[in-house]
XYZ file of C-alpha atoms in Angstrom:
152
model
C -1.307 -11.383 -0.740
C -0.773 -15.027 -1.627
C -1.466 -17.793 0.925
C -0.635 -21.486 0.869
C -1.790 -24.108 3.316
C 1.045 -26.217 4.753
C 0.666 -29.173 7.058
C 3.096 -29.055 9.936
C 3.376 -32.008 12.348
C 5.636 -32.313 15.442
C 6.659 -35.941 16.146
C 7.765 -37.242 19.500
C 8.511 -40.766 20.655
C 5.009 -41.017 22.208
C 3.352 -39.410 19.226
C 4.736 -42.110 16.956
C 2.827 -44.770 18.846
C -0.503 -42.911 18.351
C -2.252 -41.287 15.466
C -0.869 -37.838 14.739
C -3.237 -35.136 13.532
C -1.221 -32.462 11.729
C -2.070 -28.823 12.262
C -3.087 -26.988 9.095
C -1.723 -23.446 8.839
C -2.064 -20.581 6.360
C 1.348 -19.234 5.487
C 1.958 -16.046 3.553
C 3.750 -16.752 0.304
C 6.430 -14.315 1.506
C 7.421 -16.966 4.011
C 8.548 -20.593 3.606
C 8.379 -23.346 6.204
C 11.733 -24.456 7.700
C 12.708 -27.216 9.995
C 14.897 -24.935 12.124
C 13.012 -24.392 15.487
C 9.674 -25.019 13.645
C 9.888 -21.334 12.657
C 9.247 -19.596 9.269
C 11.981 -17.899 7.458
C 11.658 -14.947 5.029
C 11.504 -15.938 1.459
C 14.660 -15.472 -0.533
C 14.373 -13.220 -3.556
C 17.359 -13.211 -5.852
C 17.588 -10.561 -8.644
C 19.909 -11.324 -11.529
C 20.632 -8.593 -14.055
C 21.494 -9.308 -17.680
C 24.367 -6.897 -17.776
C 24.297 -7.377 -21.540
C 22.051 -6.821 -24.467
C 19.628 -3.972 -25.061
C 19.382 -1.045 -22.643
C 15.980 0.820 -22.562
C 14.430 3.844 -20.889
C 13.338 3.028 -17.372
C 10.103 4.865 -17.900
C 9.172 2.577 -20.849
C 9.949 -0.471 -18.776
C 7.838 0.888 -15.857
C 4.929 1.450 -18.220
C 5.142 -2.171 -19.566
C 5.378 -3.489 -15.995
C 2.389 -1.543 -14.826
C 0.300 -2.634 -17.802
C 1.391 -6.226 -17.323
C 0.440 -6.335 -13.605
C -2.853 -4.466 -14.164
C -3.889 -6.852 -16.917
C -3.022 -9.956 -15.091
C -4.134 -9.410 -11.477
C -6.126 -12.340 -10.346
C -4.779 -14.832 -12.807
C -4.000 -18.352 -11.377
C -0.752 -19.899 -12.328
C -0.336 -23.688 -11.934
C 3.145 -25.223 -11.307
C 5.306 -24.617 -14.390
C 2.796 -22.246 -16.078
C 4.133 -18.921 -17.362
C 2.284 -15.820 -18.543
C 4.288 -13.352 -20.522
C 3.617 -10.412 -22.924
C 5.782 -8.598 -25.429
C 5.209 -4.790 -25.287
C 6.449 -2.566 -28.122
C 7.858 0.724 -26.715
C 10.138 1.586 -29.579
C 11.783 -1.811 -28.877
C 10.360 -5.041 -27.494
C 10.008 -5.378 -23.712
C 9.066 -8.971 -22.522
C 7.491 -9.076 -19.116
C 6.542 -12.398 -17.470
C 5.789 -14.348 -14.339
C 6.193 -18.105 -13.851
C 5.052 -20.553 -11.093
C 8.125 -22.861 -10.234
C 9.014 -25.633 -7.801
C 5.563 -27.180 -7.760
C 3.908 -23.965 -6.449
C 0.490 -22.701 -7.560
C -0.415 -19.049 -6.964
C -2.478 -16.026 -8.075
C -0.857 -12.886 -9.487
C -1.532 -10.161 -6.876
C -0.297 -6.596 -6.286
C 3.094 -8.054 -5.373
C 3.651 -8.271 -9.151
C 4.323 -4.537 -9.250
C 6.986 -4.725 -6.531
C 8.800 -7.745 -7.934
C 8.982 -6.431 -11.474
C 9.871 -2.867 -10.579
C 12.599 -4.169 -8.268
C 14.147 -5.872 -11.316
C 14.009 -2.695 -13.424
C 15.432 -0.528 -10.632
C 18.108 -2.971 -9.560
C 19.333 -3.558 -13.034
C 19.340 0.142 -13.866
C 22.439 1.773 -15.439
C 21.894 4.777 -13.144
C 21.150 7.055 -16.124
C 17.360 6.330 -16.265
C 17.973 3.272 -18.441
C 17.840 -0.439 -17.617
C 18.916 -3.758 -19.145
C 16.420 -5.787 -17.224
C 16.853 -9.154 -15.678
C 14.851 -11.648 -13.601
C 13.918 -12.258 -9.996
C 13.509 -15.765 -8.494
C 12.174 -16.980 -5.206
C 11.070 -20.425 -3.954
C 7.739 -20.228 -5.878
C 8.100 -17.739 -8.731
C 10.335 -16.370 -11.485
C 9.659 -12.839 -12.751
C 11.290 -11.304 -15.910
C 11.721 -7.966 -17.403
C 13.609 -8.164 -20.737
C 14.112 -5.355 -23.114
C 15.141 -6.535 -26.559
C 15.046 -5.075 -30.091
C 13.032 -5.691 -33.233
C 10.743 -8.300 -31.650
C 13.560 -10.472 -30.129
C 14.461 -10.886 -26.413
C 18.001 -9.754 -26.979
């Protein structure tokens, strides 16, 4: 599970006149800090399906996803850094993860869930999928079946 350290400070009129020592907290990457009531809100994950392009067998996508996650567990991604691999399963399947919005994180077992959610959500219901991407405040994940070495 990914953890980030955030500094949260509460300011009052009396606190402004004195030195404020912020409280350091570890926050699960599945949560983001909000200003509403000082509480944490669940991270938004948005899946967008391509709904066009190449359709491929879901089992082949699942195999590519499993191999990608297994081979990249523990990799550290700095803000803006992307790791992606093209797998050849009769056609090209591009699988990737990218750190966005200034976040840094380590690829963990959540990789499997995020990528399999894309393949499942973007399924045609016949055991085939066109792929798509998932985005949240800190990461973008992509499963993209193409043909003949392209992403389309």
